[in-house]
PDB file of C-alpha atoms (C1' of nucleotides) in Angstrom:
ATOM      1  CA  MET A   1     -15.942 -45.829  -1.717  1.00 48.00           C
ATOM      2  CA  SER A   2     -20.126 -44.872  -2.425  1.00 54.00           C
ATOM      3  CA  ASP A   3     -21.217 -47.342  -4.875  1.00 74.00           C
ATOM      4  CA  LEU A   4     -22.454 -45.521  -7.550  1.00 81.00           C
ATOM      5  CA  ASN A   5     -23.917 -48.329  -9.599  1.00 82.00           C
ATOM      6  CA  GLN A   6     -26.391 -49.271  -6.258  1.00 84.00           C
ATOM      7  CA  HIS A   7     -27.485 -45.711  -6.172  1.00 92.00           C
ATOM      8  CA  PHE A   8     -27.937 -44.917  -9.823  1.00 95.00           C
ATOM      9  CA  PRO A   9     -31.075 -46.886 -10.185  1.00 94.00           C
ATOM     10  CA  LEU A  10     -32.635 -45.677  -6.727  1.00 94.00           C
ATOM     11  CA  VAL A  11     -32.120 -42.345  -7.751  1.00 95.00           C
ATOM     12  CA  VAL A  12     -33.253 -42.011 -10.950  1.00 95.00           C
ATOM     13  CA  ARG A  13     -36.715 -43.901  -9.937  1.00 94.00           C
ATOM     14  CA  GLN A  14     -37.021 -41.468  -6.680  1.00 94.00           C
ATOM     15  CA  LEU A  15     -36.572 -38.676  -9.201  1.00 95.00           C
ATOM     16  CA  ARG A  16     -39.042 -40.213 -11.964  1.00 96.00           C
ATOM     17  CA  LYS A  17     -41.305 -40.872  -9.333  1.00 95.00           C
ATOM     18  CA  ASP A  18     -40.824 -37.403  -8.058  1.00 93.00           C
ATOM     19  CA  ARG A  19     -42.297 -35.861 -11.071  1.00 95.00           C
ATOM     20  CA  GLY A  20     -45.098 -38.289 -11.258  1.00 95.00           C
ATOM     21  CA  TRP A  21     -43.763 -40.128 -14.614  1.00 95.00           C
ATOM     22  CA  SER A  22     -44.310 -43.575 -15.499  1.00 95.00           C
ATOM     23  CA  GLN A  23     -41.281 -45.678 -17.007  1.00 95.00           C
ATOM     24  CA  GLU A  24     -42.603 -45.192 -20.329  1.00 95.00           C
ATOM     25  CA  HIS A  25     -43.114 -41.428 -19.896  1.00 95.00           C
ATOM     26  CA  LEU A  26     -39.288 -41.536 -18.995  1.00 96.00           C
ATOM     27  CA  ALA A  27     -38.414 -43.314 -21.539  1.00 96.00           C
ATOM     28  CA  GLU A  28     -39.935 -41.711 -24.568  1.00 95.00           C
ATOM     29  CA  LYS A  29     -38.212 -38.181 -23.284  1.00 94.00           C
ATOM     30  CA  ALA A  30     -35.044 -40.108 -22.944  1.00 95.00           C
ATOM     31  CA  ASP A  31     -35.296 -41.363 -26.422  1.00 95.00           C
ATOM     32  CA  LEU A  32     -35.107 -45.348 -25.061  1.00 95.00           C
ATOM     33  CA  ASN A  33     -36.694 -48.488 -24.481  1.00 96.00           C
ATOM     34  CA  ARG A  34     -39.326 -48.563 -22.066  1.00 96.00           C
ATOM     35  CA  SER A  35     -38.310 -52.115 -20.838  1.00 95.00           C
ATOM     36  CA  TYR A  36     -34.614 -51.029 -20.889  1.00 97.00           C
ATOM     37  CA  VAL A  37     -35.525 -48.380 -18.549  1.00 96.00           C
ATOM     38  CA  GLY A  38     -37.012 -50.711 -15.951  1.00 95.00           C
ATOM     39  CA  GLU A  39     -34.202 -52.473 -16.273  1.00 95.00           C
ATOM     40  CA  ILE A  40     -31.559 -49.649 -15.677  1.00 95.00           C
ATOM     41  CA  GLU A  41     -34.162 -49.137 -12.010  1.00 94.00           C
ATOM     42  CA  ARG A  42     -33.568 -52.387 -11.187  1.00 93.00           C
ATOM     43  CA  GLY A  43     -30.137 -52.717 -11.554  1.00 93.00           C
ATOM     44  CA  ASP A  44     -30.237 -55.411 -13.930  1.00 93.00           C
ATOM     45  CA  ALA A  45     -28.479 -53.102 -16.032  1.00 95.00           C
ATOM     46  CA  ILE A  46     -25.668 -50.701 -16.024  1.00 95.00           C
ATOM     47  CA  PRO A  47     -26.077 -47.551 -18.456  1.00 96.00           C
ATOM     48  CA  SER A  48     -23.213 -46.406 -20.980  1.00 95.00           C
ATOM     49  CA  LEU A  49     -21.831 -42.797 -20.634  1.00 95.00           C
ATOM     50  CA  LEU A  50     -24.262 -41.688 -23.393  1.00 94.00           C
ATOM     51  CA  THR A  51     -27.201 -43.084 -22.229  1.00 95.00           C
ATOM     52  CA  ALA A  52     -26.744 -41.970 -18.495  1.00 95.00           C
ATOM     53  CA  GLU A  53     -26.945 -38.627 -19.872  1.00 94.00           C
ATOM     54  CA  LYS A  54     -30.010 -39.079 -22.128  1.00 94.00           C
ATOM     55  CA  LEU A  55     -31.843 -39.834 -18.783  1.00 95.00           C
ATOM     56  CA  ALA A  56     -30.257 -36.714 -17.053  1.00 95.00           C
ATOM     57  CA  GLN A  57     -31.659 -34.497 -19.519  1.00 94.00           C
ATOM     58  CA  ALA A  58     -35.191 -36.598 -19.756  1.00 95.00           C
ATOM     59  CA  LEU A  59     -34.856 -36.046 -15.896  1.00 95.00           C
ATOM     60  CA  GLU A  60     -34.153 -31.985 -16.590  1.00 95.00           C
ATOM     61  CA  ILE A  61     -31.177 -32.064 -14.734  1.00 95.00           C
ATOM     62  CA  ASN A  62     -27.173 -32.327 -15.270  1.00 94.00           C
ATOM     63  CA  LEU A  63     -25.755 -35.531 -15.674  1.00 95.00           C
ATOM     64  CA  SER A  64     -22.778 -34.103 -12.720  1.00 94.00           C
ATOM     65  CA  THR A  65     -26.337 -33.261 -10.473  1.00 95.00           C
ATOM     66  CA  LEU A  66     -27.764 -36.869 -10.702  1.00 95.00           C
ATOM     67  CA  VAL A  67     -24.363 -38.242 -10.328  1.00 95.00           C
ATOM     68  CA  ALA A  68     -23.386 -36.249  -7.218  1.00 95.00           C
ATOM     69  CA  GLN A  69     -26.951 -36.989  -5.506  1.00 93.00           C
ATOM     70  CA  CYS A  70     -25.882 -41.036  -6.100  1.00 91.00           C
ATOM     71  CA  GLU A  71     -22.194 -40.499  -4.296  1.00 89.00           C
ATOM     72  CA  GLN A  72     -23.723 -38.657  -1.150  1.00 84.00           C
ATOM     73  CA  ALA A  73     -27.138 -41.123  -1.035  1.00 71.00           C
TER      74      ALA A  73
ATOM     75  CA  MET B   1     -25.564 -30.603 -22.936  1.00 45.00           C
ATOM     76  CA  SER B   2     -25.444 -33.488 -26.011  1.00 48.00           C
ATOM     77  CA  ASP B   3     -21.441 -33.006 -26.459  1.00 73.00           C
ATOM     78  CA  LEU B   4     -20.584 -34.919 -23.191  1.00 81.00           C
ATOM     79  CA  ASN B   5     -18.979 -37.346 -24.875  1.00 83.00           C
ATOM     80  CA  GLN B   6     -16.988 -35.066 -27.202  1.00 84.00           C
ATOM     81  CA  HIS B   7     -15.556 -33.304 -24.381  1.00 93.00           C
ATOM     82  CA  PHE B   8     -15.166 -36.626 -21.696  1.00 95.00           C
ATOM     83  CA  PRO B   9     -12.139 -37.862 -23.794  1.00 95.00           C
ATOM     84  CA  LEU B  10     -10.518 -34.636 -23.859  1.00 94.00           C
ATOM     85  CA  VAL B  11     -11.004 -34.199 -20.171  1.00 95.00           C
ATOM     86  CA  VAL B  12      -9.832 -37.506 -19.283  1.00 96.00           C
ATOM     87  CA  ARG B  13      -6.345 -36.949 -21.656  1.00 95.00           C
ATOM     88  CA  GLN B  14      -6.319 -33.276 -19.517  1.00 95.00           C
ATOM     89  CA  LEU B  15      -6.388 -34.681 -16.152  1.00 95.00           C
ATOM     90  CA  ARG B  16      -4.238 -38.023 -16.858  1.00 96.00           C
ATOM     91  CA  LYS B  17      -1.507 -35.413 -18.226  1.00 95.00           C
ATOM     92  CA  ASP B  18      -1.935 -32.921 -15.650  1.00 93.00           C
ATOM     93  CA  ARG B  19      -0.732 -35.784 -13.217  1.00 95.00           C
ATOM     94  CA  GLY B  20       2.222 -36.413 -15.935  1.00 95.00           C
ATOM     95  CA  TRP B  21       0.808 -40.027 -15.977  1.00 96.00           C
ATOM     96  CA  SER B  22       1.219 -42.158 -19.040  1.00 95.00           C
ATOM     97  CA  GLN B  23      -2.252 -44.377 -20.721  1.00 96.00           C
ATOM     98  CA  GLU B  24      -0.679 -47.521 -19.119  1.00 95.00           C
ATOM     99  CA  HIS B  25      -0.551 -45.967 -15.828  1.00 95.00           C
ATOM    100  CA  LEU B  26      -3.868 -45.197 -15.710  1.00 96.00           C
ATOM    101  CA  ALA B  27      -4.779 -47.707 -16.888  1.00 96.00           C
ATOM    102  CA  GLU B  28      -3.667 -50.143 -14.041  1.00 94.00           C
ATOM    103  CA  LYS B  29      -4.886 -47.582 -11.432  1.00 94.00           C
ATOM    104  CA  ALA B  30      -8.412 -47.975 -12.928  1.00 95.00           C
ATOM    105  CA  ASP B  31      -7.990 -51.646 -13.540  1.00 94.00           C
ATOM    106  CA  LEU B  32      -8.560 -51.057 -17.229  1.00 95.00           C
ATOM    107  CA  ASN B  33      -7.143 -52.339 -20.081  1.00 96.00           C
ATOM    108  CA  ARG B  34      -4.186 -50.052 -21.687  1.00 96.00           C
ATOM    109  CA  SER B  35      -5.882 -50.182 -24.993  1.00 96.00           C
ATOM    110  CA  TYR B  36      -9.279 -49.719 -24.084  1.00 97.00           C
ATOM    111  CA  VAL B  37      -8.067 -46.285 -22.104  1.00 97.00           C
ATOM    112  CA  GLY B  38      -6.520 -45.440 -25.412  1.00 96.00           C
ATOM    113  CA  GLU B  39      -9.988 -46.033 -27.349  1.00 95.00           C
ATOM    114  CA  ILE B  40     -11.477 -43.731 -24.601  1.00 96.00           C
ATOM    115  CA  GLU B  41      -9.376 -40.864 -24.978  1.00 95.00           C
ATOM    116  CA  ARG B  42      -9.394 -41.193 -28.854  1.00 94.00           C
ATOM    117  CA  GLY B  43     -13.258 -40.914 -28.899  1.00 94.00           C
ATOM    118  CA  ASP B  44     -13.375 -44.305 -30.183  1.00 93.00           C
ATOM    119  CA  ALA B  45     -15.120 -45.787 -27.223  1.00 94.00           C
ATOM    120  CA  ILE B  46     -18.001 -44.840 -24.891  1.00 95.00           C
ATOM    121  CA  PRO B  47     -17.462 -46.241 -21.269  1.00 96.00           C
ATOM    122  CA  SER B  48     -20.200 -47.257 -19.003  1.00 95.00           C
ATOM    123  CA  LEU B  49     -21.002 -45.267 -15.683  1.00 95.00           C
ATOM    124  CA  LEU B  50     -19.191 -48.306 -13.832  1.00 94.00           C
ATOM    125  CA  THR B  51     -16.115 -47.543 -16.337  1.00 95.00           C
ATOM    126  CA  ALA B  52     -16.505 -43.926 -15.721  1.00 96.00           C
ATOM    127  CA  GLU B  53     -16.142 -43.726 -12.529  1.00 95.00           C
ATOM    128  CA  LYS B  54     -13.085 -46.433 -12.040  1.00 94.00           C
ATOM    129  CA  LEU B  55     -11.306 -43.521 -14.060  1.00 96.00           C
ATOM    130  CA  ALA B  56     -13.013 -41.071 -11.675  1.00 95.00           C
ATOM    131  CA  GLN B  57     -11.282 -42.699  -9.101  1.00 94.00           C
ATOM    132  CA  ALA B  58      -7.826 -43.367 -10.797  1.00 96.00           C
ATOM    133  CA  LEU B  59      -7.653 -39.632 -11.393  1.00 96.00           C
ATOM    134  CA  GLU B  60      -8.834 -38.979  -7.650  1.00 95.00           C
ATOM    135  CA  ILE B  61     -11.911 -36.922  -7.775  1.00 96.00           C
ATOM    136  CA  ASN B  62     -15.284 -37.393  -7.622  1.00 95.00           C
ATOM    137  CA  LEU B  63     -17.115 -38.875 -10.952  1.00 95.00           C
ATOM    138  CA  SER B  64     -19.460 -35.659 -10.523  1.00 95.00           C
ATOM    139  CA  THR B  65     -16.615 -33.200 -10.725  1.00 95.00           C
ATOM    140  CA  LEU B  66     -15.550 -35.485 -13.787  1.00 95.00           C
ATOM    141  CA  VAL B  67     -18.544 -34.726 -15.425  1.00 95.00           C
ATOM    142  CA  ALA B  68     -18.983 -31.223 -14.439  1.00 95.00           C
ATOM    143  CA  GLN B  69     -15.740 -30.494 -16.108  1.00 94.00           C
ATOM    144  CA  CYS B  70     -17.177 -31.653 -19.567  1.00 92.00           C
ATOM    145  CA  GLU B  71     -20.318 -29.694 -19.221  1.00 89.00           C
ATOM    146  CA  GLN B  72     -18.813 -26.378 -18.774  1.00 85.00           C
ATOM    147  CA  ALA B  73     -15.481 -27.495 -21.123  1.00 72.00           C
TER     148      ALA B  73
ATOM    149  C1'  DC C   1      12.707 -47.984 -24.929  1.00 95.42           C
ATOM    150  C1'  DT C   2       8.623 -45.482 -23.565  1.00 95.42           C
ATOM    151  C1'  DG C   3       4.341 -43.974 -24.802  1.00 95.42           C
ATOM    152  C1'  DT C   4       0.482 -44.124 -28.227  1.00 95.42           C
ATOM    153  C1'  DG C   5      -2.302 -45.059 -32.210  1.00 95.42           C
ATOM    154  C1'  DA C   6      -4.598 -48.524 -34.680  1.00 95.42           C
ATOM    155  C1'  DC C   7      -6.751 -53.010 -36.162  1.00 95.42           C
ATOM    156  C1'  DT C   8      -8.165 -57.649 -35.318  1.00 95.42           C
ATOM    157  C1'  DG C   9     -11.198 -61.355 -32.624  1.00 95.42           C
ATOM    158  C1'  DT C  10     -13.338 -62.556 -28.575  1.00 95.42           C
ATOM    159  C1'  DC C  11     -16.966 -62.392 -24.841  1.00 95.42           C
ATOM    160  C1'  DA C  12     -20.060 -60.064 -21.425  1.00 95.42           C
ATOM    161  C1'  DG C  13     -23.598 -56.932 -20.994  1.00 95.42           C
ATOM    162  C1'  DT C  14     -26.087 -53.212 -23.668  1.00 95.42           C
ATOM    163  C1'  DC C  15     -30.438 -51.815 -25.702  1.00 95.42           C
ATOM    164  C1'  DC C  16     -34.581 -53.329 -28.203  1.00 95.42           C
ATOM    165  C1'  DG C  17     -38.589 -55.434 -29.900  1.00 95.42           C
ATOM    166  C1'  DT C  18     -42.074 -58.412 -28.609  1.00 95.42           C
ATOM    167  C1'  DA C  19     -44.528 -60.595 -25.907  1.00 95.42           C
TER     168       DA C  19
ATOM    169  C1'  DG D   1     -44.236 -52.799 -14.894  1.00 95.42           C
ATOM    170  C1'  DT D   2     -41.687 -57.219 -16.009  1.00 95.42           C
ATOM    171  C1'  DA D   3     -39.663 -61.435 -18.705  1.00 95.42           C
ATOM    172  C1'  DC D   4     -37.273 -63.405 -22.980  1.00 95.42           C
ATOM    173  C1'  DG D   5     -34.774 -63.762 -27.234  1.00 95.42           C
ATOM    174  C1'  DG D   6     -31.719 -61.197 -30.352  1.00 95.42           C
ATOM    175  C1'  DA D   7     -28.702 -57.550 -32.624  1.00 95.42           C
ATOM    176  C1'  DC D   8     -25.571 -54.561 -31.181  1.00 95.42           C
ATOM    177  C1'  DT D   9     -21.286 -52.614 -28.533  1.00 95.42           C
ATOM    178  C1'  DG D  10     -18.650 -52.068 -24.186  1.00 95.42           C
ATOM    179  C1'  DA D  11     -14.244 -54.079 -22.805  1.00 95.42           C
ATOM    180  C1'  DC D  12     -10.283 -56.688 -23.114  1.00 95.42           C
ATOM    181  C1'  DA D  13      -6.017 -59.336 -25.285  1.00 95.42           C
ATOM    182  C1'  DG D  14      -3.016 -59.259 -28.337  1.00 95.42           C
ATOM    183  C1'  DT D  15      -0.202 -57.437 -31.651  1.00 95.42           C
ATOM    184  C1'  DC D  16       2.300 -54.061 -35.149  1.00 95.42           C
ATOM    185  C1'  DA D  17       3.146 -49.361 -36.434  1.00 95.42           C
ATOM    186  C1'  DC D  18       5.115 -44.826 -35.438  1.00 95.42           C
ATOM    187  C1'  DA D  19       6.966 -41.027 -32.673  1.00 95.42           C
TER     188       DA D  19
END
DNA sequence: CTGTGACTGTCAGTCCGTA
DNA sequence: GTACGGACTGACAGTCACA
């Protein structure tokens, strides 16, 4: 079982870095708190499906694409 | 887009029905509470990413596949 | 008698404001 | 970028009602 929860933080951080964004910029685009984005990227917090979708939208990809990247990581 | 949360309950219920399972049987396979599965299918509860993955595993599909179905619904 | 909806109360964890 | 404290909610156990 590819542990999605382990990969999710890493993939989010990776995609954010690819775009050259700060946590703050991502947080603003996702309509989330900037400290919470930090917790997610560190794996300290597991987001709800709603929050995960906000992050995907902010990263300008489908949530299914984001999840798929976690699965094949 | 924004209505993944609207489709998610319906897709889960659909897939469960396709397999001819009761909420209780799905709950057992997903290691979740029966009444909570009911709440999710009614849209009364929004699952976390972890819970969504448990449901996907119980339904014997990838979470990315499950999410993709919600997006194209 | 099985499957589901609905409503409590409880607790861990998410989420945010502030530093 | 992280750390901390409080508010909010995901998740569960238990129960009753309805088909």
